[in-house]
Coordinates of C-alpha atoms in Angstrom, one line a residue:
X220 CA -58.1 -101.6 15.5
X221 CA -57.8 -98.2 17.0
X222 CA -61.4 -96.8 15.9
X223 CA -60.9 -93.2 17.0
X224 CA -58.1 -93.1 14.8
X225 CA -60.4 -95.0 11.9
X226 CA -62.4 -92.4 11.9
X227 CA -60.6 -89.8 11.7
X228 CA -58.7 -91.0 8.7
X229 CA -62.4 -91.0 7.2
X230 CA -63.0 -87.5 8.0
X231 CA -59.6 -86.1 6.7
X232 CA -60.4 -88.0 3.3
X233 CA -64.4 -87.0 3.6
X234 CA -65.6 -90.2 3.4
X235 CA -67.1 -90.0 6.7
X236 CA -68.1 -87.2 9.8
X237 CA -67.1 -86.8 13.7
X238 CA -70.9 -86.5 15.2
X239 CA -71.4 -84.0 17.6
X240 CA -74.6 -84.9 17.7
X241 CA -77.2 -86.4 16.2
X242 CA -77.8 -83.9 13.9
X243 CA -74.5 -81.5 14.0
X244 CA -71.4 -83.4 11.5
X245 CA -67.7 -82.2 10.9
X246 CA -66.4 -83.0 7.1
X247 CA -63.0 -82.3 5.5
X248 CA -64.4 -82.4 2.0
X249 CA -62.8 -82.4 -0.6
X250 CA -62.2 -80.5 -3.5
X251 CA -61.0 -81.5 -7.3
X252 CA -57.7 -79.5 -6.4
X253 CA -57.1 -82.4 -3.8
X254 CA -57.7 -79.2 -1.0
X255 CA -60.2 -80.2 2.3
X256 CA -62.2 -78.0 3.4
X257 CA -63.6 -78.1 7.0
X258 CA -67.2 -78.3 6.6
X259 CA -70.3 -78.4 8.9
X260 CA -74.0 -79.7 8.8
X261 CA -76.7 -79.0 11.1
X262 CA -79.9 -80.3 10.7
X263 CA -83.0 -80.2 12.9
X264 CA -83.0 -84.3 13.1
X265 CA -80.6 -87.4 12.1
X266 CA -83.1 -88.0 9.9
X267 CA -85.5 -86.0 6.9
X268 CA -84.9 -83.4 3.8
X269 CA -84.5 -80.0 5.0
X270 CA -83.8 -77.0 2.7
X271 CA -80.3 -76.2 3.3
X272 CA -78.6 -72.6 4.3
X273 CA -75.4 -72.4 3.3
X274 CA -73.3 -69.9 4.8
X275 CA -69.0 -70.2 4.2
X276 CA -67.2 -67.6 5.5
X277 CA -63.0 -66.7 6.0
X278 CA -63.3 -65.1 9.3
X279 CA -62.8 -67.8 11.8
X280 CA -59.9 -69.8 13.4
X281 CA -58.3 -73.3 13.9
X282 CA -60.0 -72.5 17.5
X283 CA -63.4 -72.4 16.6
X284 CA -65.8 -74.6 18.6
X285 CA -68.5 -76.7 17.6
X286 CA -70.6 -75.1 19.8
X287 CA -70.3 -71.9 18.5
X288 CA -70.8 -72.7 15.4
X289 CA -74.8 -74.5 16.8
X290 CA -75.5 -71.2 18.7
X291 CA -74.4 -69.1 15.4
X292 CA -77.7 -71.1 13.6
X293 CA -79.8 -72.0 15.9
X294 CA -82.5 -70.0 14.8
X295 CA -82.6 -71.6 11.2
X296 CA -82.6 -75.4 12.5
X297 CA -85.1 -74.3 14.9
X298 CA -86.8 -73.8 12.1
X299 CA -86.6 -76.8 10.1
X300 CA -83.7 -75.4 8.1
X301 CA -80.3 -77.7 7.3
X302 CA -77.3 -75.0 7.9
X303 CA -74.2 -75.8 5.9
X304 CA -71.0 -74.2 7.1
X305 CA -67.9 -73.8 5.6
X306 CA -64.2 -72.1 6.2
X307 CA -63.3 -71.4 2.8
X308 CA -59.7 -71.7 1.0
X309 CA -56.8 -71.2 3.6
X310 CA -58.9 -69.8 6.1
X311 CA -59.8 -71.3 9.8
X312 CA -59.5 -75.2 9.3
X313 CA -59.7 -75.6 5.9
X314 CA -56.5 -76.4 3.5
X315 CA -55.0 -74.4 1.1
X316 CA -53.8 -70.5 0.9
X317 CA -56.2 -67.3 1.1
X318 CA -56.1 -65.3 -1.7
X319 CA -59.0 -63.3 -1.3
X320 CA -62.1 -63.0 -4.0
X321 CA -59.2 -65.6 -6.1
X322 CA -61.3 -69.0 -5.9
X323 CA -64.5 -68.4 -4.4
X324 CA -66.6 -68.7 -7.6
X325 CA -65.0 -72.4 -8.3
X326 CA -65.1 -73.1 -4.5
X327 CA -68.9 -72.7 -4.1
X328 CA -70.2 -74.2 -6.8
X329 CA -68.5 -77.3 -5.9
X330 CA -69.9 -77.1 -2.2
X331 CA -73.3 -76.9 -3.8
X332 CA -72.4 -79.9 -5.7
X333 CA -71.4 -81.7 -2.5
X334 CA -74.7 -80.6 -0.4
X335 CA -77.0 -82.7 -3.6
X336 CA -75.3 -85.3 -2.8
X337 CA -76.4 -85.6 1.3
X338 CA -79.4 -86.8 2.3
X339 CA -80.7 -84.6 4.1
X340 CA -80.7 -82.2 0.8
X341 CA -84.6 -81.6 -0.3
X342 CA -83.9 -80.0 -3.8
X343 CA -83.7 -76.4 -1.8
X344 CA -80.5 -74.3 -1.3
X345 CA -80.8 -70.6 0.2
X346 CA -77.7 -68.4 0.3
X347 CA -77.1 -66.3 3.1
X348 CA -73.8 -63.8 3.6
X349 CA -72.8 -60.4 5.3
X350 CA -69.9 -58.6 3.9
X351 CA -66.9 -60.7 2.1
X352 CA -69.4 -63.8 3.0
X353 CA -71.9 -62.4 0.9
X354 CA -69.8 -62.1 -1.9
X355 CA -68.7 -65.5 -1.8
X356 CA -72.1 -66.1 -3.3
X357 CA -72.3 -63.1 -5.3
X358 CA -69.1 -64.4 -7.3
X359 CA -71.5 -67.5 -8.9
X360 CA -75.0 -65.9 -8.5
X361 CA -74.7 -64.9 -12.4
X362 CA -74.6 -68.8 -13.4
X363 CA -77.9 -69.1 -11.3
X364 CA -78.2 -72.6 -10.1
X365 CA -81.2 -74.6 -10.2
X366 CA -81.6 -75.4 -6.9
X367 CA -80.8 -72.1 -5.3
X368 CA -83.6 -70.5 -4.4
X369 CA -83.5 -67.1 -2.8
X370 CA -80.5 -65.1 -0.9
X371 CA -80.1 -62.8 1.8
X372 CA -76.9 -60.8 0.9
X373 CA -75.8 -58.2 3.6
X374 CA -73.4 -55.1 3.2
X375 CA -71.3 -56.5 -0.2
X376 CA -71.3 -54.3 -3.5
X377 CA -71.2 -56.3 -6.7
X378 CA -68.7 -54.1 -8.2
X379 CA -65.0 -54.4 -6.6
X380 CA -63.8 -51.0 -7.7
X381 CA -65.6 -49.7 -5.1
X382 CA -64.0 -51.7 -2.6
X383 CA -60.8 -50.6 -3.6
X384 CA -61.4 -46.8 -4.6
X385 CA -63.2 -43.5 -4.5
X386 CA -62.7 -41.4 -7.8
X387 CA -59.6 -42.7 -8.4
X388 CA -58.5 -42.6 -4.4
X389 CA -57.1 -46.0 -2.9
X390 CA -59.7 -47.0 0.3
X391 CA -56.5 -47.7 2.5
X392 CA -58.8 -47.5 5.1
X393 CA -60.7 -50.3 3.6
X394 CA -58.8 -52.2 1.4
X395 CA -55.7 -51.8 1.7
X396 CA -55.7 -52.4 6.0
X397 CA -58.4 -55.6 5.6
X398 CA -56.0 -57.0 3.1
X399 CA -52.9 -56.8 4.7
X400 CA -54.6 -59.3 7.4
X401 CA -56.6 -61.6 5.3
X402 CA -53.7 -62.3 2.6
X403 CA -52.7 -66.0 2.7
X404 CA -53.6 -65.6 6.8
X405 CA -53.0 -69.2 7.6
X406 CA -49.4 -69.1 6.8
X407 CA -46.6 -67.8 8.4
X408 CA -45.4 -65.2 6.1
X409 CA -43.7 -61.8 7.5
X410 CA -46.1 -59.3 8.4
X411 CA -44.4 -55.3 8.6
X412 CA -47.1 -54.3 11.1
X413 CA -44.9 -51.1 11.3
X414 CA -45.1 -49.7 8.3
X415 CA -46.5 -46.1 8.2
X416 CA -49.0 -47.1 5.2
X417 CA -49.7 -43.2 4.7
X418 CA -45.7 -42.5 4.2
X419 CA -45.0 -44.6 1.4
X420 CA -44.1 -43.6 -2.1
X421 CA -44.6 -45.0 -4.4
X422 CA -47.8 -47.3 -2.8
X423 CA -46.8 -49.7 -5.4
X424 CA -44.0 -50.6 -2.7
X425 CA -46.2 -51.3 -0.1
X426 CA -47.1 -55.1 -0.7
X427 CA -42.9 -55.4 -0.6
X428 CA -42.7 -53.2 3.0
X429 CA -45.1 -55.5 4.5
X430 CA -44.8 -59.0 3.4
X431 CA -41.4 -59.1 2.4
X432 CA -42.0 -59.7 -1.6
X433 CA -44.2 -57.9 -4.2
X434 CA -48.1 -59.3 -4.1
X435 CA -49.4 -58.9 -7.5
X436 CA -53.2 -59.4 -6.4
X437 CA -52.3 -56.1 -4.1
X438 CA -50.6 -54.1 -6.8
X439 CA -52.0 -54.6 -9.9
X440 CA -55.2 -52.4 -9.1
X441 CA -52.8 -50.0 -7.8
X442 CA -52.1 -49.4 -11.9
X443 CA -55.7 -48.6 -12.7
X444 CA -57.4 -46.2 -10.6
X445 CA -59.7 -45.4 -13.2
X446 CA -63.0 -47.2 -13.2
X447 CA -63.0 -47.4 -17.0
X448 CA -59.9 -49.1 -17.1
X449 CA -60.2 -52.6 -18.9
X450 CA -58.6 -53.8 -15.8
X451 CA -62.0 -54.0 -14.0
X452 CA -63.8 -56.6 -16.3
X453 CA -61.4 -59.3 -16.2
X454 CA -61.5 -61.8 -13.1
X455 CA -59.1 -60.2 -11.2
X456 CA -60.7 -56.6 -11.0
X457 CA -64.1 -58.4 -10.0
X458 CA -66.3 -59.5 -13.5
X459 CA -67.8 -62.7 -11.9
X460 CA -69.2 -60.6 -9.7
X461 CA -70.7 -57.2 -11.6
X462 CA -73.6 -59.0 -12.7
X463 CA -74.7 -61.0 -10.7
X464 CA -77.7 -58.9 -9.2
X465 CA -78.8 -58.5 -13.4
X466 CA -78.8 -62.0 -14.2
X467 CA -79.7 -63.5 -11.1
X468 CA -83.2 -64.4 -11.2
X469 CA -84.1 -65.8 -7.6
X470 CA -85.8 -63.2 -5.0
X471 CA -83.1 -61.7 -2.9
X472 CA -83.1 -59.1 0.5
X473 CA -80.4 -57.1 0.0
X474 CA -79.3 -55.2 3.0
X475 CA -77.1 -52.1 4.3
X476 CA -77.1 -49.5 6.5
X477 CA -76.0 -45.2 6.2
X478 CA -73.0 -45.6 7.2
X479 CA -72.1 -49.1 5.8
X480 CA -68.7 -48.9 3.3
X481 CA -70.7 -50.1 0.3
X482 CA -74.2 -48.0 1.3
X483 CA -74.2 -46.3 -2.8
X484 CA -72.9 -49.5 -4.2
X485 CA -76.0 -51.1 -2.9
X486 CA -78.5 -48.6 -4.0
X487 CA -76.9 -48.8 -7.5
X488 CA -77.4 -52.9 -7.2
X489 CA -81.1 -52.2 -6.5
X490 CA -81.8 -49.8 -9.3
X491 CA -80.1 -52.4 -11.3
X492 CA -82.4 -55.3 -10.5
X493 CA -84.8 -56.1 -13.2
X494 CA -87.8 -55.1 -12.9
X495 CA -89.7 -58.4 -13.4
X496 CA -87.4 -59.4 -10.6
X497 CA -87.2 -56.5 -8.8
X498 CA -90.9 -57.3 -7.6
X499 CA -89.8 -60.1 -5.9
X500 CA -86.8 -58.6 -3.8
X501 CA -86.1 -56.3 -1.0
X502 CA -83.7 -53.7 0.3
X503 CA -83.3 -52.8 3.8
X504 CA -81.1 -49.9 5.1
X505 CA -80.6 -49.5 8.9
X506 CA -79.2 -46.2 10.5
X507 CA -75.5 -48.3 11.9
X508 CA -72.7 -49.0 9.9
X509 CA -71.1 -51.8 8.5
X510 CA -72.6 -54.3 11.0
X511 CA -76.2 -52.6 10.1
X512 CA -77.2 -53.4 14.2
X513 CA -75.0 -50.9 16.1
X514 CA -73.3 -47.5 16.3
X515 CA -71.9 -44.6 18.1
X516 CA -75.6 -43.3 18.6
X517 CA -78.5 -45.6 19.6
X518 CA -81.2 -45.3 17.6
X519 CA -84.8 -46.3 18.8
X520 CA -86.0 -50.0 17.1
X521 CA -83.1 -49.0 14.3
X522 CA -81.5 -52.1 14.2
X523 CA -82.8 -55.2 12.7
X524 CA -82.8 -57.4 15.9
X525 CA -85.5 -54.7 17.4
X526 CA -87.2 -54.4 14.1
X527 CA -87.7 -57.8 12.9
X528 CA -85.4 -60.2 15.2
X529 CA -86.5 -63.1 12.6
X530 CA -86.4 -61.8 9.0
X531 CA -83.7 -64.3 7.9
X532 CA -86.4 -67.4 8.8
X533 CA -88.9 -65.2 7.4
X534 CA -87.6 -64.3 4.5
X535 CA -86.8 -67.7 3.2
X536 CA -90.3 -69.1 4.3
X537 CA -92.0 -66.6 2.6
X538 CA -90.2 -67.9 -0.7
X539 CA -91.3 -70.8 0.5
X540 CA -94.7 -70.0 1.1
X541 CA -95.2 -71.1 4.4
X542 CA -95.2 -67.9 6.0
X543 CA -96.3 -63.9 4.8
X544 CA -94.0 -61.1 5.0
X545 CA -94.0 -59.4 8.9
X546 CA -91.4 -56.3 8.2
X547 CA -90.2 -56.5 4.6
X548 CA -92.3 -55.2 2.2
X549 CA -91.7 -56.9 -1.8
X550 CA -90.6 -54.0 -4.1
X551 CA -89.7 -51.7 -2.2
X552 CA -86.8 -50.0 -0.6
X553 CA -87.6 -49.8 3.4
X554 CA -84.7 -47.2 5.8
X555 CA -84.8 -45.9 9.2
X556 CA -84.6 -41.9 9.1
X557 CA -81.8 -41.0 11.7
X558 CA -83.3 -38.6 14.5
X559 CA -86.3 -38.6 12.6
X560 CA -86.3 -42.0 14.5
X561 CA -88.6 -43.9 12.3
X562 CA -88.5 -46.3 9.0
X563 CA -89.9 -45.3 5.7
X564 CA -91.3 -47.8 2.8
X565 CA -90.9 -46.7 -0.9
X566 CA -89.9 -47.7 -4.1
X567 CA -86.2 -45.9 -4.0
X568 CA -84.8 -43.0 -1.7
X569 CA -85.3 -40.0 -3.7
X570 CA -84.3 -36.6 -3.5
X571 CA -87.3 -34.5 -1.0
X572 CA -89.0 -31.8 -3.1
X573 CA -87.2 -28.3 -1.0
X574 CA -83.7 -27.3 -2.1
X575 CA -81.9 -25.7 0.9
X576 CA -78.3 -24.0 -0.1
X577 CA -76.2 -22.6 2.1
X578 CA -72.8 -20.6 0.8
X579 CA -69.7 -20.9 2.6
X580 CA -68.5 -17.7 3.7
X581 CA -66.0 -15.9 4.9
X582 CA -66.2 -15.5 8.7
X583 CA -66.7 -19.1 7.8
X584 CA -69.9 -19.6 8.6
X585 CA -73.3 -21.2 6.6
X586 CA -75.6 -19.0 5.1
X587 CA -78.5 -18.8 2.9
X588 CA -77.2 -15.5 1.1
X589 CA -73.9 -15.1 0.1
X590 CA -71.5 -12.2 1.0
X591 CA -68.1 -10.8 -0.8
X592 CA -66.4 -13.6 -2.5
X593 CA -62.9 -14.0 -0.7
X594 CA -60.2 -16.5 -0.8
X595 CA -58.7 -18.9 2.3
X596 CA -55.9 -19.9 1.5
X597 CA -54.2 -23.2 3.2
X598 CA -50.9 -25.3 3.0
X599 CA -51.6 -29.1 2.3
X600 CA -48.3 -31.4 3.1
X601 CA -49.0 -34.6 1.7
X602 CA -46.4 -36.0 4.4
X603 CA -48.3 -34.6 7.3
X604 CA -52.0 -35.7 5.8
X605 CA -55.1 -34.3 8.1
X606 CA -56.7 -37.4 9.9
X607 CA -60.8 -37.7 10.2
X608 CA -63.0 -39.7 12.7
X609 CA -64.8 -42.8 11.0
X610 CA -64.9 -43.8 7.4
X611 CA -68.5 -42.7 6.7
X612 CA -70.2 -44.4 4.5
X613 CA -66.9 -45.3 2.4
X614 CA -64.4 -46.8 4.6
X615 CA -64.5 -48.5 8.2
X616 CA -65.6 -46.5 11.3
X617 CA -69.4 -45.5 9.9
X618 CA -70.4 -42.5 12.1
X619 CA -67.8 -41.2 14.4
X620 CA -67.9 -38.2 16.9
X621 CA -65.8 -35.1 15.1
X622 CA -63.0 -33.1 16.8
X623 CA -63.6 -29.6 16.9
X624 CA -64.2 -27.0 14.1
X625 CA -60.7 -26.0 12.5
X626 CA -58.9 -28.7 14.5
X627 CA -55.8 -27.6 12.0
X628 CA -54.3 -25.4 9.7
X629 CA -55.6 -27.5 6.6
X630 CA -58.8 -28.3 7.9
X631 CA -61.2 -25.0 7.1
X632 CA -65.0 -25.4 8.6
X633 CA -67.9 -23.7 7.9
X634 CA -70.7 -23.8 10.5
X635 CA -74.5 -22.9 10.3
X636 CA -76.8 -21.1 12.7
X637 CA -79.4 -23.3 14.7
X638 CA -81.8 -24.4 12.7
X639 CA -85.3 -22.5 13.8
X640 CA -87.0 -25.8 13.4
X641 CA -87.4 -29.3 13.1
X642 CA -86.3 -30.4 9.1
X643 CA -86.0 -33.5 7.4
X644 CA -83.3 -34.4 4.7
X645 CA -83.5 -36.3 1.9
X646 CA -81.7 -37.5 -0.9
X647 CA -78.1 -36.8 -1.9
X648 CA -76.8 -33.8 -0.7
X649 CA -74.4 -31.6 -2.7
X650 CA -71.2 -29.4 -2.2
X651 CA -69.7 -27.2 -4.5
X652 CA -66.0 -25.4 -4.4
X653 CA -64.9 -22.9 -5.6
X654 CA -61.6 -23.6 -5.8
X655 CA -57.5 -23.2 -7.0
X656 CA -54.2 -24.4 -6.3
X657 CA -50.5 -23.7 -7.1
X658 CA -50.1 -27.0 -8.3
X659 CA -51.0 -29.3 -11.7
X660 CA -53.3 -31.0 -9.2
X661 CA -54.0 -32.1 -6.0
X662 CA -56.9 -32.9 -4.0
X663 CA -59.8 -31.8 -2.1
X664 CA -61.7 -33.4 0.5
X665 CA -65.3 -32.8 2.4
X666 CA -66.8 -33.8 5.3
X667 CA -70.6 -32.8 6.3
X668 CA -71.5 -32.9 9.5
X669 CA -74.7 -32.5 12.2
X670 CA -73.9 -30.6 15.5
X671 CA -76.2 -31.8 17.7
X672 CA -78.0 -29.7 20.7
X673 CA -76.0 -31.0 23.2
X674 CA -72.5 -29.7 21.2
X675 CA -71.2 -33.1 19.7
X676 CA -70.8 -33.0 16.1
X677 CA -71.8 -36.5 13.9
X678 CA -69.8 -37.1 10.7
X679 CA -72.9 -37.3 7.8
X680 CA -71.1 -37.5 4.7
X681 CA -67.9 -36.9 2.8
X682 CA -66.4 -37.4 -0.3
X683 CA -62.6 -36.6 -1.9
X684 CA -61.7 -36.2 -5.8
X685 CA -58.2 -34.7 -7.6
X686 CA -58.5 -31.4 -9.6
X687 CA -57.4 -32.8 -12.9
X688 CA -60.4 -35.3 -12.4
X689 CA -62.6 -33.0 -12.3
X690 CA -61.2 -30.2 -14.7
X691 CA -59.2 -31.8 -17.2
X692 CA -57.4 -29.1 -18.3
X693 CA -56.7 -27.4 -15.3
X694 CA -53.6 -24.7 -14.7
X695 CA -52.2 -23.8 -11.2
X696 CA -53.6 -21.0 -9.7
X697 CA -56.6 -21.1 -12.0
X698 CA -60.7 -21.5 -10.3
X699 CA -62.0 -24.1 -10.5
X700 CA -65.3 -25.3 -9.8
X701 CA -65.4 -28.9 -8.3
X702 CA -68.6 -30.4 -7.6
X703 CA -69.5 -33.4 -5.1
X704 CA -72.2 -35.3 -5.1
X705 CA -72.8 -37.5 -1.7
X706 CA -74.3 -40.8 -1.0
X707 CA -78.1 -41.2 0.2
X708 CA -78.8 -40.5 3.5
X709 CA -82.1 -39.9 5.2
X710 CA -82.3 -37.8 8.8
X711 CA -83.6 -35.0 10.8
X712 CA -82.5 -32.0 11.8
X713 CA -84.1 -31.3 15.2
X714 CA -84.5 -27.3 16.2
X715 CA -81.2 -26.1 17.3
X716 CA -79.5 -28.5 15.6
X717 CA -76.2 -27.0 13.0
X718 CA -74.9 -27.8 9.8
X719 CA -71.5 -28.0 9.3
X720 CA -68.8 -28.6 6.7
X721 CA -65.6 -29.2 7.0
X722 CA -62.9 -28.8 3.8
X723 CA -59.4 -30.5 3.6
X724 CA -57.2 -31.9 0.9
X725 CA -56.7 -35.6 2.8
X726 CA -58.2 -37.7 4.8
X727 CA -56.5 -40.5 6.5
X728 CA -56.9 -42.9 7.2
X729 CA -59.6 -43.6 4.9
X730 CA -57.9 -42.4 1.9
X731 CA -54.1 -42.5 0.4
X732 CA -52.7 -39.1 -0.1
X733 CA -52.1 -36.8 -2.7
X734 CA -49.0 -36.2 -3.9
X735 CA -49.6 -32.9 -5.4
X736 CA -48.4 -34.0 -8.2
X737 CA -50.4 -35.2 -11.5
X738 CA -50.5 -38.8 -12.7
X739 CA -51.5 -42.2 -10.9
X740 CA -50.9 -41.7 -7.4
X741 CA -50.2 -44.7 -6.8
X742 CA -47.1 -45.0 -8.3
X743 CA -45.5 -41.5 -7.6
X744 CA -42.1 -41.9 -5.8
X745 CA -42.2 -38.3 -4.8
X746 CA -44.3 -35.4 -3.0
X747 CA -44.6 -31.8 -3.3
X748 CA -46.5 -29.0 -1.0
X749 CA -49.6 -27.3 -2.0
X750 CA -50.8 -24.1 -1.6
X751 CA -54.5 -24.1 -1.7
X752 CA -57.6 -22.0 -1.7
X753 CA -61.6 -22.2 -0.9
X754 CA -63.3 -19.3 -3.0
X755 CA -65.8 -18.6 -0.3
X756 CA -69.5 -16.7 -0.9
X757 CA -69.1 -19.0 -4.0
X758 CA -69.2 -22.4 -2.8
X759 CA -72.5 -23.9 -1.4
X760 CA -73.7 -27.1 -0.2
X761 CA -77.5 -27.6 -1.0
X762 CA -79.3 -30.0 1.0
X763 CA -82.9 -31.7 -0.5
X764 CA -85.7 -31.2 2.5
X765 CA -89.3 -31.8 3.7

């Protein structure tokens, strides 16, 4: 009898492993669908209960090595932890087709029912995610299972709108360019890798441009823009996973970073922790971006491998008892300050106690007392959209070095004097435009920005919203007053530093464009130009300091 074959038969059916090692198994298990998925366990001996760390993820390949997959975990089997890995649906060398966020509530509850069943199990199951991998979990934390029994869930917002807009503005940058890869990515389907995604009208078409046929997952959000839409509390706009962080009732670090895409979503999830659970969770917020351990700028002991190379062990042995707390603190919400270069502990990030404003004026400059209002006027082609360094702290890219001050037409910049000395921001800072357009709407976009000593300029925050949003019952060539509000952010302003603020009405390739025209963007066939103005000595940004 051919044994090598034998055995494999075993493993495709998931009756039995391949060993590695001792303690390292490859599984096809599988599901009630009849679909396998390629599964791995790692345990610290042949032999014992461990608690288990499961971890299933879609970014991988029909390449990956066992050996990779030991050196990814190492840490937690070095420290008497069972790893349980996972390619989920369609993805790496699993079965089936990706359809992302589709099956991953069904999918994980059935790997936790597969993981009681080994013997190695000890009655204790800890989560553990970054990004889409976090959500995975997220998308059954609500049922709370018995056994699971604390989480670390890095850079994923509960709520999926988010993911997929910003007031009512597709996240192309996001979204739309991370789906066009992971959609059904094990099959050979046509890919239009081509296609200008900025230069199609109606967006609705896209799905068709690239793949050849109309993907319903991809264009039925495209219909609701509007967060209030009933769209977003049925399964497919996300409802398995909105309240999970409410009903969940297991101790869990959450963790993002400034310039991470889901940074506000987070903080929202934190507030909206209860508070008898609150007290036994955690947030930590490095100064990098999605990847919360890198950037552009290096920032002294910013990034968790410097700060606290093993909170992941120690967070799940301090639910387990064995082991205090060494960098997070229960309760409390603990950031690192960018070129203040240090981390701060408290319950929330707050806005500090000193309102700075600054007016945008007319020699387009920043300054504490306005000077005779006047108007700049600009012409916004929605075909020719202005293009920005780095998705902040809403799309990918984080913090990107800026091009220069007025780098176009349609991008108008305001710029401070040096500051005089050393000043610490706080909070969520705020813009206000004065503003009008010869349209029935269009958009308007800001970027703030720090010019550092040495000349290069660091993207802080933006944010984008339509007119009509804003002022429901606007008229062309009307003033309007549109107000944004940015995300959290924590930094320093060292002397000499500037301030600066760039306004435009796009921003690709973060955002989709505006058509100028009013309705659902998404599903306008046609453009128009726009003619629009900045009020200045009536528009301010106002900053929160210490």
């Amino acid at each position: 009898m051919n044994i090598s074959l034998f055995f494999k038969s075993l493993l495709f059916l998931g009756l039995a492993s391949i060993t590695c090692a001792n303690n390292i198994k490859e599984f096809m298990v599988p599901y009630e669908d009849g679909v396998k998925f390629y599964t791995v366990s790692i345990t610290p001996s042949s032999t014992g209960k461990y608690p288990v760390v499961v971890y299933r993820t879609p970014y991988t390949s029909k390449k990956e090595t066992i050996e990779k997959v030991k050196q990814r975990f190492e840490h937690l089997v070095k420290s008497g932890y069972a790893v349980i890995y996972q390619h989920t649906r369609g993805a790496g060398k699993s079965e089936g087709e990706r359809y992302p966020f589709k099956d991953e509530r069904k999918d994980g509850l059935a790997l936790l029912d597969w993981i009681r069943k080994q013997p190695f199990y000890n009655g204790e199951i800890f989560l553990s995610g970054n990004s889409y991998t976090a959500g995975i979990h997220i998308s059954y934390l609500e049922t709370n299972p018995y056994d699971v029994k604390g989480a670390i869930l890095r850079v994923m917002d509960v709520e999926l709108y988010n993911l997929f807009y910003r007031k009512g503005f597709f996240k192309m940058g996001l979204y739309g360019n991370w789906f066009t890869k992971e959609y059904r990515k094990n099959s050979t389907i046509q890919r239009n890798k081509k296609v200008n995604k900025y230069n199609v009208f109606p967006l609705t078409d896209l799905s068709k441009k690239i793949f050849g046929h109309s993907v319903e997952m991809f264009d039925t959000p495209l219909l609701h823009p509007d967060r209030n839409s009933p769209f977003w509390d049925t399964q497919a706009g996300g409802s398995e996973y909105r309240n999970a962080i409410i009903k969940s009732k297991i101790p869990i670090l959450l963790v993002t970073s400034f310039y991470d895409i889901f940074t506000e979503g987070i903080l929202e999830m934190w507030r909206s922790i209860p508070q008898e659970n609150r007290k036994n969770c955690a947030l930590l917020i490095t100064p990098y971006q999605h990847n919360v351990n890198r950037g552009i700028v290096k920032f002294p002991n910013g990034s968790l491998i410097e700060a606290c190379k093993d909170y992941e062990v120690n967070w799940f042995n301090h639910i387990r008892k064995t082991e205090k707390l060494k960098f997070i603190e229960l309760s409390k919400v603990k950031w690192y300050s960018l070129w203040q270069n240090k981390w701060i502990t408290a319950t929330d990030i707050k806005n500090a106690p000193n309102e700075l404003k600054f007016y945008l004026n007319k020699n387009r400059t920043l300054d504490k007392s306005a000077t005779t209002p006047t108007e700049i006027t600009y012409v916004y082609y929605p075909k020719k959209p202005a293009k920005f360094r780095g998705g902040v702290a809403h799309t990918f890219g984080g913090m990107q070095e800026q091009s220069k001050p007025n780098s176009r037409p349609d991008i108008i910049s305001f710029v401070s004097a040096p500051f005089e000395k050393n000043t610490i921001v706080e909070g969520k800072m705020k813009v206000s435009l004065s503003v009008k357009t010869d349209c029935e709407d269009t958009c308007f976009y800001v970027r703030v920005n720090i010019v550092k000593n040495n000349g290069k300029t660091y993207s802080l925050r933006d944010d984008i919203t339509s007119v009509l949003r804003e002022v429901k019952n606007y008229k062309p060539n009307s003033v309007a007053q549109i107000d944004f509000e940015m995300v959290e952010h924590s930094f320093m302003f060292e002397k000499g530093d500037k301030l600066r603020v760039d306004v435009s009405s796009s921003c690709v390739p973060s955002f989709t464009v505006h058509t100028n025209i009013k309705g659902n963007q998404n599903t306008q066939a046609k453009t128009k130009n726009a003619n629009n103005t900045i009020i200045t000595g009536k528009s301010t940004i106002t900053l929160y300091t210490k």
